[in-house]
Short mmCIF file of C-alpha atoms and ligand atoms in Angstrom, two decimals:
data_model
loop_
_atom_site.label_atom_id
_atom_site.label_comp_id
_atom_site.label_asym_id
_atom_site.label_seq_id
_atom_site.Cartn_x
_atom_site.Cartn_y
_atom_site.Cartn_z
CA MET A 1 4.28 -2.80 -27.53
CA TYR A 2 5.97 -2.66 -23.61
CA ALA A 3 4.98 -3.10 -20.61
CA LEU A 4 5.86 -1.31 -18.13
CA GLY A 5 6.23 -2.55 -14.23
CA ILE A 6 6.71 -1.14 -10.50
CA GLU A 7 7.60 -3.08 -7.57
CA THR A 8 7.28 -1.55 -3.89
CA SER A 9 5.90 -4.11 -2.41
CA CYS A 10 8.89 -4.89 0.58
CA ASP A 11 12.54 -2.95 0.62
CA GLU A 12 13.11 -2.75 -3.38
CA THR A 13 12.08 0.12 -5.50
CA SER A 14 12.13 -1.46 -9.09
CA CYS A 15 10.87 -0.21 -12.41
CA ALA A 16 11.10 -2.32 -16.12
CA VAL A 17 10.50 -2.03 -19.23
CA VAL A 18 9.86 -5.41 -20.96
CA LYS A 19 8.94 -6.46 -24.64
CA LYS A 20 6.97 -9.96 -24.76
CA ARG A 21 9.84 -11.37 -22.10
CA ASP A 22 12.48 -9.41 -22.57
CA VAL A 23 13.89 -7.07 -20.58
CA LEU A 24 14.57 -4.15 -21.43
CA ALA A 25 15.41 -2.15 -18.30
CA ASN A 26 15.14 -3.37 -15.38
CA VAL A 27 16.37 -0.70 -12.66
CA THR A 28 16.19 -0.81 -8.55
CA VAL A 29 17.22 0.97 -5.78
CA SER A 30 16.65 -0.77 -2.09
CA SER A 31 16.37 0.57 0.91
CA LEU A 32 17.96 -2.52 3.14
CA LYS A 33 21.00 -0.50 4.23
CA TYR A 34 18.38 1.34 6.38
CA HIS A 35 16.95 -1.51 8.25
CA LYS A 36 20.23 -3.22 8.72
CA LYS A 37 20.28 -2.18 11.88
CA TYR A 38 17.20 -3.50 13.25
CA GLY A 39 17.49 -7.15 11.69
CA GLY A 40 14.02 -5.89 9.25
CA ILE A 41 12.15 -4.29 7.81
CA ILE A 42 10.57 -1.81 8.96
CA PRO A 43 7.80 -1.00 6.69
CA GLU A 44 8.09 3.48 7.60
CA ILE A 45 11.21 3.30 6.11
CA ALA A 46 10.96 1.25 3.80
CA THR A 47 7.57 3.66 2.18
CA ARG A 48 9.14 7.14 2.62
CA ASN A 49 12.63 5.49 0.47
CA HIS A 50 9.85 4.39 -2.20
CA LEU A 51 8.55 7.75 -1.82
CA LYS A 52 12.02 9.42 -1.81
CA PHE A 53 12.74 7.27 -5.27
CA ILE A 54 10.16 6.14 -6.80
CA GLU A 55 10.24 8.69 -9.69
CA LYS A 56 13.68 9.08 -10.29
CA VAL A 57 13.50 4.53 -10.62
CA PHE A 58 11.14 5.03 -12.79
CA LYS A 59 13.00 7.94 -15.26
CA VAL A 60 16.04 5.57 -15.79
CA ALA A 61 14.58 3.03 -16.63
CA LEU A 62 12.40 4.63 -19.85
CA PHE A 63 15.95 5.96 -20.76
CA LYS A 64 17.54 2.69 -20.33
CA ALA A 65 15.18 0.63 -22.31
CA ARG A 66 15.87 3.86 -24.48
CA VAL A 67 11.98 3.70 -24.54
CA ASN A 68 9.49 6.92 -25.39
CA ILE A 69 6.69 7.54 -22.66
CA LYS A 70 4.15 7.68 -25.14
CA ASP A 71 5.15 4.22 -26.48
CA ILE A 72 4.15 2.54 -23.18
CA GLU A 73 1.04 0.17 -23.78
CA VAL A 74 0.31 -0.76 -20.66
CA ILE A 75 1.29 -0.49 -16.14
CA GLY A 76 1.38 -3.33 -13.91
CA VAL A 77 1.74 -2.27 -10.49
CA THR A 78 2.38 -5.15 -7.06
CA TYR A 79 -0.88 -4.40 -5.24
CA ARG A 80 -0.43 -7.80 -3.04
CA PRO A 81 1.11 -9.02 -0.62
CA GLY A 82 3.63 -6.90 0.92
CA LEU A 83 3.95 -4.09 3.17
CA LEU A 84 0.92 -2.20 2.85
CA GLY A 85 2.40 1.78 3.09
CA ALA A 86 4.96 0.12 0.89
CA LEU A 87 2.66 -0.92 -1.91
CA VAL A 88 0.44 1.95 -1.61
CA VAL A 89 3.07 4.09 -3.38
CA GLY A 90 3.72 2.12 -6.10
CA LEU A 91 -0.30 1.59 -6.94
CA ASN A 92 -0.40 5.03 -6.60
CA PHE A 93 2.68 6.40 -8.97
CA ALA A 94 0.62 3.53 -11.58
CA LYS A 95 -2.71 5.10 -11.01
CA ALA A 96 -0.99 8.62 -12.05
CA VAL A 97 1.06 7.20 -14.66
CA SER A 98 -2.25 5.47 -16.76
CA SER A 99 -4.65 8.30 -16.18
CA ALA A 100 -1.05 10.45 -17.71
CA LEU A 101 -1.44 8.45 -20.44
CA GLY A 102 -4.66 7.09 -20.82
CA LYS A 103 -3.36 3.62 -20.97
CA PRO A 104 -4.01 0.41 -19.19
CA PHE A 105 -2.58 -0.57 -15.35
CA LEU A 106 -3.01 -4.37 -14.41
CA GLY A 107 -2.71 -5.03 -10.26
CA ILE A 108 -0.11 -7.57 -10.53
CA ASN A 109 -0.36 -10.44 -7.15
CA HIS A 110 3.14 -10.15 -6.57
CA LEU A 111 3.79 -14.42 -5.60
CA HIS A 112 2.46 -15.13 -9.14
CA ALA A 113 4.82 -12.24 -10.63
CA HIS A 114 7.42 -14.79 -8.57
CA LEU A 115 6.60 -17.77 -10.61
CA PHE A 116 6.96 -15.74 -14.11
CA SER A 117 10.49 -14.49 -12.88
CA PRO A 118 12.43 -18.26 -14.56
CA PHE A 119 10.47 -17.14 -17.96
CA LEU A 120 11.68 -13.08 -18.41
CA ASN A 121 14.72 -13.26 -21.72
CA SER A 122 13.32 -16.84 -22.30
CA LYS A 123 11.55 -17.33 -25.89
CA PRO A 124 10.34 -21.17 -25.50
CA PRO A 125 6.31 -21.26 -24.78
CA ILE A 126 5.60 -21.05 -20.86
CA PRO A 127 5.45 -24.74 -19.75
CA PHE A 128 1.84 -25.19 -18.37
CA PRO A 129 0.54 -26.51 -16.57
CA PHE A 130 2.97 -26.57 -13.46
CA VAL A 131 3.82 -26.85 -9.71
CA GLY A 132 4.93 -23.48 -8.55
CA LEU A 133 7.49 -22.91 -5.17
CA VAL A 134 7.30 -19.00 -4.31
CA ALA A 135 9.79 -19.05 -0.86
CA SER A 136 10.61 -16.07 0.57
CA GLY A 137 10.95 -14.05 3.26
CA GLY A 138 7.44 -13.71 3.48
CA HIS A 139 6.08 -16.62 2.01
CA THR A 140 6.68 -20.17 1.48
CA ASP A 141 3.70 -21.25 -0.62
CA LEU A 142 2.96 -23.86 -3.22
CA PHE A 143 0.83 -23.40 -7.05
CA LEU A 144 -1.07 -25.05 -9.16
CA VAL A 145 -0.72 -23.39 -12.16
CA LYS A 146 -2.61 -24.04 -15.78
CA ASP A 147 -1.53 -20.93 -16.49
CA PHE A 148 -1.31 -17.19 -15.08
CA ASP A 149 -4.73 -16.67 -14.45
CA ARG A 150 -5.58 -19.75 -13.55
CA ILE A 151 -3.94 -19.74 -9.94
CA LYS A 152 -4.41 -22.40 -6.75
CA THR A 153 -3.22 -22.60 -3.70
CA ILE A 154 -1.69 -25.69 -2.89
CA ALA A 155 -0.03 -25.63 0.35
CA THR A 156 0.81 -22.88 2.67
CA THR A 157 3.50 -22.26 5.33
CA LYS A 158 1.99 -22.84 9.05
CA ASP A 159 4.07 -20.47 10.90
CA ASP A 160 7.11 -18.70 9.71
CA ALA A 161 7.76 -18.63 6.05
CA CYS A 162 11.05 -20.38 5.15
CA GLY A 163 13.13 -16.95 4.60
CA GLU A 164 11.80 -15.42 7.21
CA ALA A 165 13.42 -18.76 9.44
CA PHE A 166 16.84 -18.67 8.18
CA ASP A 167 16.14 -14.32 9.27
CA LYS A 168 15.64 -15.26 12.47
CA VAL A 169 17.81 -18.09 12.89
CA ALA A 170 20.66 -15.65 11.27
CA ARG A 171 19.94 -13.15 13.71
CA PHE A 172 20.42 -15.08 16.35
CA PHE A 173 24.22 -16.35 15.33
CA GLY A 174 24.46 -12.87 15.35
CA LEU A 175 24.04 -12.84 11.50
CA ASP A 176 23.33 -9.93 9.22
CA TYR A 177 20.26 -9.46 7.55
CA PRO A 178 19.34 -11.01 4.97
CA GLY A 179 20.01 -13.68 6.53
CA GLY A 180 19.90 -16.08 4.76
CA VAL A 181 22.37 -14.54 2.56
CA TYR A 182 24.87 -14.99 5.25
CA ILE A 183 24.11 -18.47 6.04
CA ASP A 184 24.34 -19.72 2.63
CA LYS A 185 27.77 -18.63 2.91
CA LEU A 186 28.76 -20.48 5.26
CA TYR A 187 27.28 -23.99 4.20
CA SER A 188 29.69 -26.42 4.30
CA TRP A 189 28.44 -29.92 2.82
CA ASP A 190 30.57 -32.00 4.96
CA PHE A 191 28.48 -30.86 7.82
CA LYS A 192 25.09 -30.77 6.42
CA ASP A 193 23.71 -34.30 8.82
CA SER A 194 25.34 -33.19 11.26
CA PHE A 195 22.62 -32.22 13.14
CA PRO A 196 19.08 -34.10 12.90
CA PHE A 197 17.08 -30.88 13.15
CA LYS A 198 13.17 -31.32 11.27
CA CYS A 199 10.48 -29.30 9.86
CA GLY A 200 6.98 -29.80 10.29
CA LYS A 201 4.16 -30.81 8.42
CA VAL A 202 0.75 -29.69 8.75
CA GLY A 203 -1.20 -32.55 5.79
CA PHE A 204 0.47 -30.60 2.71
CA ASP A 205 1.70 -26.88 4.79
CA PHE A 206 4.90 -26.18 5.81
CA SER A 207 6.04 -25.14 9.29
CA PHE A 208 9.10 -23.85 9.98
CA SER A 209 9.11 -22.43 13.98
CA GLY A 210 9.93 -25.77 15.16
CA ILE A 211 13.48 -26.28 13.68
CA LYS A 212 13.70 -22.32 14.04
CA THR A 213 13.30 -23.16 18.08
CA ALA A 214 16.01 -26.37 17.84
CA VAL A 215 18.11 -25.00 15.94
CA ILE A 216 18.47 -21.55 18.87
CA TYR A 217 18.20 -24.53 21.80
CA LYS A 218 20.86 -26.48 20.21
CA LYS A 219 22.96 -23.13 20.28
CA MET A 220 21.72 -22.46 24.36
CA GLU A 221 23.26 -25.63 24.55
CA LEU A 222 26.60 -25.63 23.44
CA GLU A 223 27.38 -22.23 24.56
CA LYS A 224 26.34 -22.66 28.35
CA LYS A 225 29.45 -26.35 27.09
CA LYS A 226 31.67 -23.79 26.44
CA GLU A 227 31.34 -26.10 23.16
CA LEU A 228 29.97 -23.46 20.82
CA ASP A 229 33.26 -22.12 18.18
CA ARG A 230 33.48 -21.77 14.64
CA ILE A 231 32.94 -25.40 13.21
CA GLU A 232 30.20 -26.28 15.68
CA LYS A 233 28.32 -23.44 14.54
CA ILE A 234 29.23 -24.27 10.99
CA LYS A 235 27.56 -27.51 12.23
CA ILE A 236 24.32 -25.94 13.35
CA LEU A 237 23.64 -23.45 10.32
CA SER A 238 24.30 -26.20 7.58
CA SER A 239 22.09 -28.69 9.15
CA PHE A 240 19.15 -25.89 10.03
CA THR A 241 19.76 -25.38 5.38
CA GLU A 242 19.36 -28.80 4.44
CA SER A 243 17.00 -29.13 6.12
CA VAL A 244 14.70 -27.25 5.25
CA VAL A 245 15.72 -27.25 1.43
CA LYS A 246 15.35 -30.87 1.37
CA THR A 247 11.78 -30.29 2.87
CA LEU A 248 11.05 -27.17 -0.15
CA VAL A 249 12.80 -29.83 -2.31
CA GLU A 250 11.11 -32.91 -1.54
CA ARG A 251 8.00 -30.73 -1.44
CA ILE A 252 8.03 -29.17 -5.03
CA THR A 253 8.02 -32.83 -6.29
CA ASP A 254 5.13 -34.80 -4.32
CA ALA A 255 3.50 -32.33 -5.58
CA ALA A 256 4.09 -32.50 -9.31
CA LYS A 257 3.28 -36.69 -8.56
CA LYS A 258 -0.10 -35.14 -6.54
CA PHE A 259 -1.02 -33.60 -9.28
CA LYS A 260 0.69 -35.52 -12.12
CA VAL A 261 2.30 -32.06 -13.96
CA LYS A 262 6.27 -32.79 -14.70
CA ASN A 263 6.91 -29.59 -14.37
CA ILE A 264 8.26 -27.05 -11.49
CA VAL A 265 8.44 -23.32 -11.03
CA CYS A 266 10.22 -21.99 -8.05
CA GLY A 267 10.70 -17.94 -7.33
CA GLY A 268 11.61 -15.94 -4.54
CA GLY A 269 14.50 -14.69 -2.51
CA VAL A 270 14.92 -18.44 -1.07
CA ILE A 271 15.46 -20.16 -4.55
CA ALA A 272 18.71 -18.27 -5.01
CA ASN A 273 19.87 -20.34 -1.78
CA ARG A 274 23.23 -22.94 -3.88
CA ARG A 275 22.06 -26.09 -2.14
CA LEU A 276 18.21 -25.33 -2.76
CA ARG A 277 19.81 -25.22 -6.08
CA GLN A 278 21.62 -28.16 -6.29
CA LEU A 279 19.09 -30.78 -5.03
CA LEU A 280 16.31 -29.34 -7.06
CA ARG A 281 18.50 -30.18 -10.12
CA GLN A 282 18.61 -33.09 -8.79
CA ALA A 283 15.62 -33.86 -8.37
CA GLN A 284 15.15 -32.80 -12.20
CA LYS A 285 17.14 -35.37 -13.11
CA ASN A 286 16.24 -38.80 -10.72
CA GLU A 287 12.01 -37.55 -11.26
CA LYS A 288 12.14 -37.04 -14.77
CA LEU A 289 11.01 -33.27 -14.49
CA LYS A 290 11.71 -30.26 -15.41
CA LEU A 291 12.94 -27.82 -13.29
CA PHE A 292 12.32 -23.58 -13.93
CA LEU A 293 14.76 -21.49 -11.84
CA PRO A 294 15.15 -17.81 -12.22
CA SER A 295 18.61 -16.56 -13.53
CA GLN A 296 20.43 -15.53 -9.41
CA LYS A 297 19.57 -11.56 -10.48
CA TYR A 298 15.86 -12.22 -10.20
CA THR A 299 15.28 -14.26 -7.30
CA THR A 300 14.74 -11.59 -5.26
CA ASP A 301 12.31 -8.69 -5.76
CA ASN A 302 12.17 -6.95 -9.19
CA ALA A 303 9.88 -5.03 -11.45
CA ALA A 304 11.33 -7.25 -14.72
CA MET A 305 8.51 -10.14 -13.06
CA VAL A 306 6.06 -8.08 -12.60
CA ALA A 307 6.90 -6.23 -15.78
CA GLY A 308 6.76 -9.54 -17.76
CA LEU A 309 3.95 -11.25 -16.43
CA THR A 310 1.58 -7.51 -16.49
CA PHE A 311 2.71 -8.33 -21.00
CA TYR A 312 1.79 -11.85 -20.44
CA LEU A 313 -1.69 -11.27 -18.83
CA TYR A 314 -2.84 -8.09 -20.88
CA ASN A 315 -1.89 -8.87 -24.53
CA LYS A 316 -3.73 -12.37 -23.54
CA LYS A 317 -6.80 -10.97 -22.00
CA ARG A 318 -6.49 -7.03 -23.00
CA LEU A 319 -8.26 -6.64 -19.05
CA ARG A 320 -8.92 -3.32 -18.07
CA SER A 321 -7.72 -1.29 -15.80
CA ASN A 322 -9.61 -0.63 -12.05
CA ILE A 323 -8.46 2.93 -10.99
CA HIS A 324 -10.56 2.19 -7.68
CA LEU A 325 -7.86 -1.56 -7.25
CA LYS A 326 -6.69 -1.03 -3.31
CA ALA A 327 -3.27 -2.33 -2.04
CA GLU A 328 -3.30 -6.01 0.36
CA VAL A 329 -1.66 -6.50 2.61
CA ASN A 330 -2.46 -10.30 2.47
O1 KG4 B 401 11.60 -12.83 -2.31
P1 KG4 B 401 12.91 -11.42 -1.26
O2 KG4 B 401 13.24 -10.67 -2.05
O3 KG4 B 401 11.03 -11.25 -0.64
C1 KG4 B 401 10.55 -11.27 -0.27
O4 KG4 B 401 9.84 -11.07 -0.73
O5 KG4 B 401 9.85 -11.76 0.62
O6 KG4 B 401 12.60 -12.78 -0.31
C2 KG4 B 401 13.80 -12.25 0.43
C3 KG4 B 401 14.20 -13.43 1.64
C4 KG4 B 401 15.59 -13.34 3.09
O7 KG4 B 401 13.81 -13.40 3.81
C5 KG4 B 401 16.54 -13.60 3.08
O8 KG4 B 401 17.47 -14.75 3.98
C6 KG4 B 401 15.87 -14.77 1.72
O9 KG4 B 401 14.98 -14.67 0.48
N1 KG4 B 401 17.21 -15.39 1.11
C7 KG4 B 401 18.03 -16.64 0.96
C8 KG4 B 401 19.22 -16.33 0.00
N2 KG4 B 401 19.72 -14.59 -0.38
C9 KG4 B 401 17.97 -14.01 0.23
N3 KG4 B 401 17.61 -17.62 1.59
C10 KG4 B 401 18.44 -18.42 1.99
N4 KG4 B 401 19.77 -18.80 0.18
C11 KG4 B 401 19.54 -17.40 0.23
N5 KG4 B 401 20.84 -17.39 -0.60
ZN1 ZN B 402 8.75 -11.14 -3.46
#
């Protein structure tokens, strides 16, 4: 049995075929280059590109997986959260393939799919219960996961998402989009504590808008004093990174303690950050936790995680498809 996954929630048009958790093909076309000059994702451009590429990506994925379309048992598609027009393209395509084949389709929550990403191409049982962290351009959420159909949100962000803060700060420093990638490249361990930036905390929830503003003010202050050279920029960006990633690590370890679980699972674009991965591994050692990270290629949006979760849920429950399922932005 094979599952097909479709992901179009943001700027990646992606289609994947899996067998259990083994990824047979994962084909992605990104419209990123068309958004760069705007410093963020433009929904209309993303939607138009999904329309242009969805069928090609689907055909190439089947070809690469060497799977006959008739052998696809179930189709999974991201139906929330994401950009409305972008989601609608993938959802309708999945509904069309499902009706043409007479095979069920499942609507998949994109954030839950990110939490599935560490388990792709792995054999050991999924370590329920776990605390899950999704840190991406649109979300910074903590979950308590007893199973993939028993997921409770335990914290979210009150303002900017973590990746969004990286992107906005980067833009202010004249760096390219997506900013997290470029700030990561500039990170220097020697300068990580140059400025005492702090992230906000609202109860158990995150807040990144204050630190973003503090960083921007610090840059303006040094600029005014004519002290903003390359080293000072690296000092600011490294201190910013250090504070953000430390906050993520602290919060996920606190949540593990609070809910008395030993396993922590991370997913989403920000999880590609090198310093974050290093601190998570340290926390695993110091706190005697078991850490599950996706490989770098499955941190950003991809259909493999959607197909993997689809296979898992369908196998568990034999869910029936709902042709009336609607795309949801949140
Ligand atoms: O999961 P993702 O591909 O898309 C969403 O679902 O949003 O995440 C994209 C986000 C962007 O904000 C990007 O700046 C951030 O992930 N990102 C990073 C790194 N790579 C991507 N942030 C920090 N360090 C990185 N290495
Ligand atoms: Zn994502």
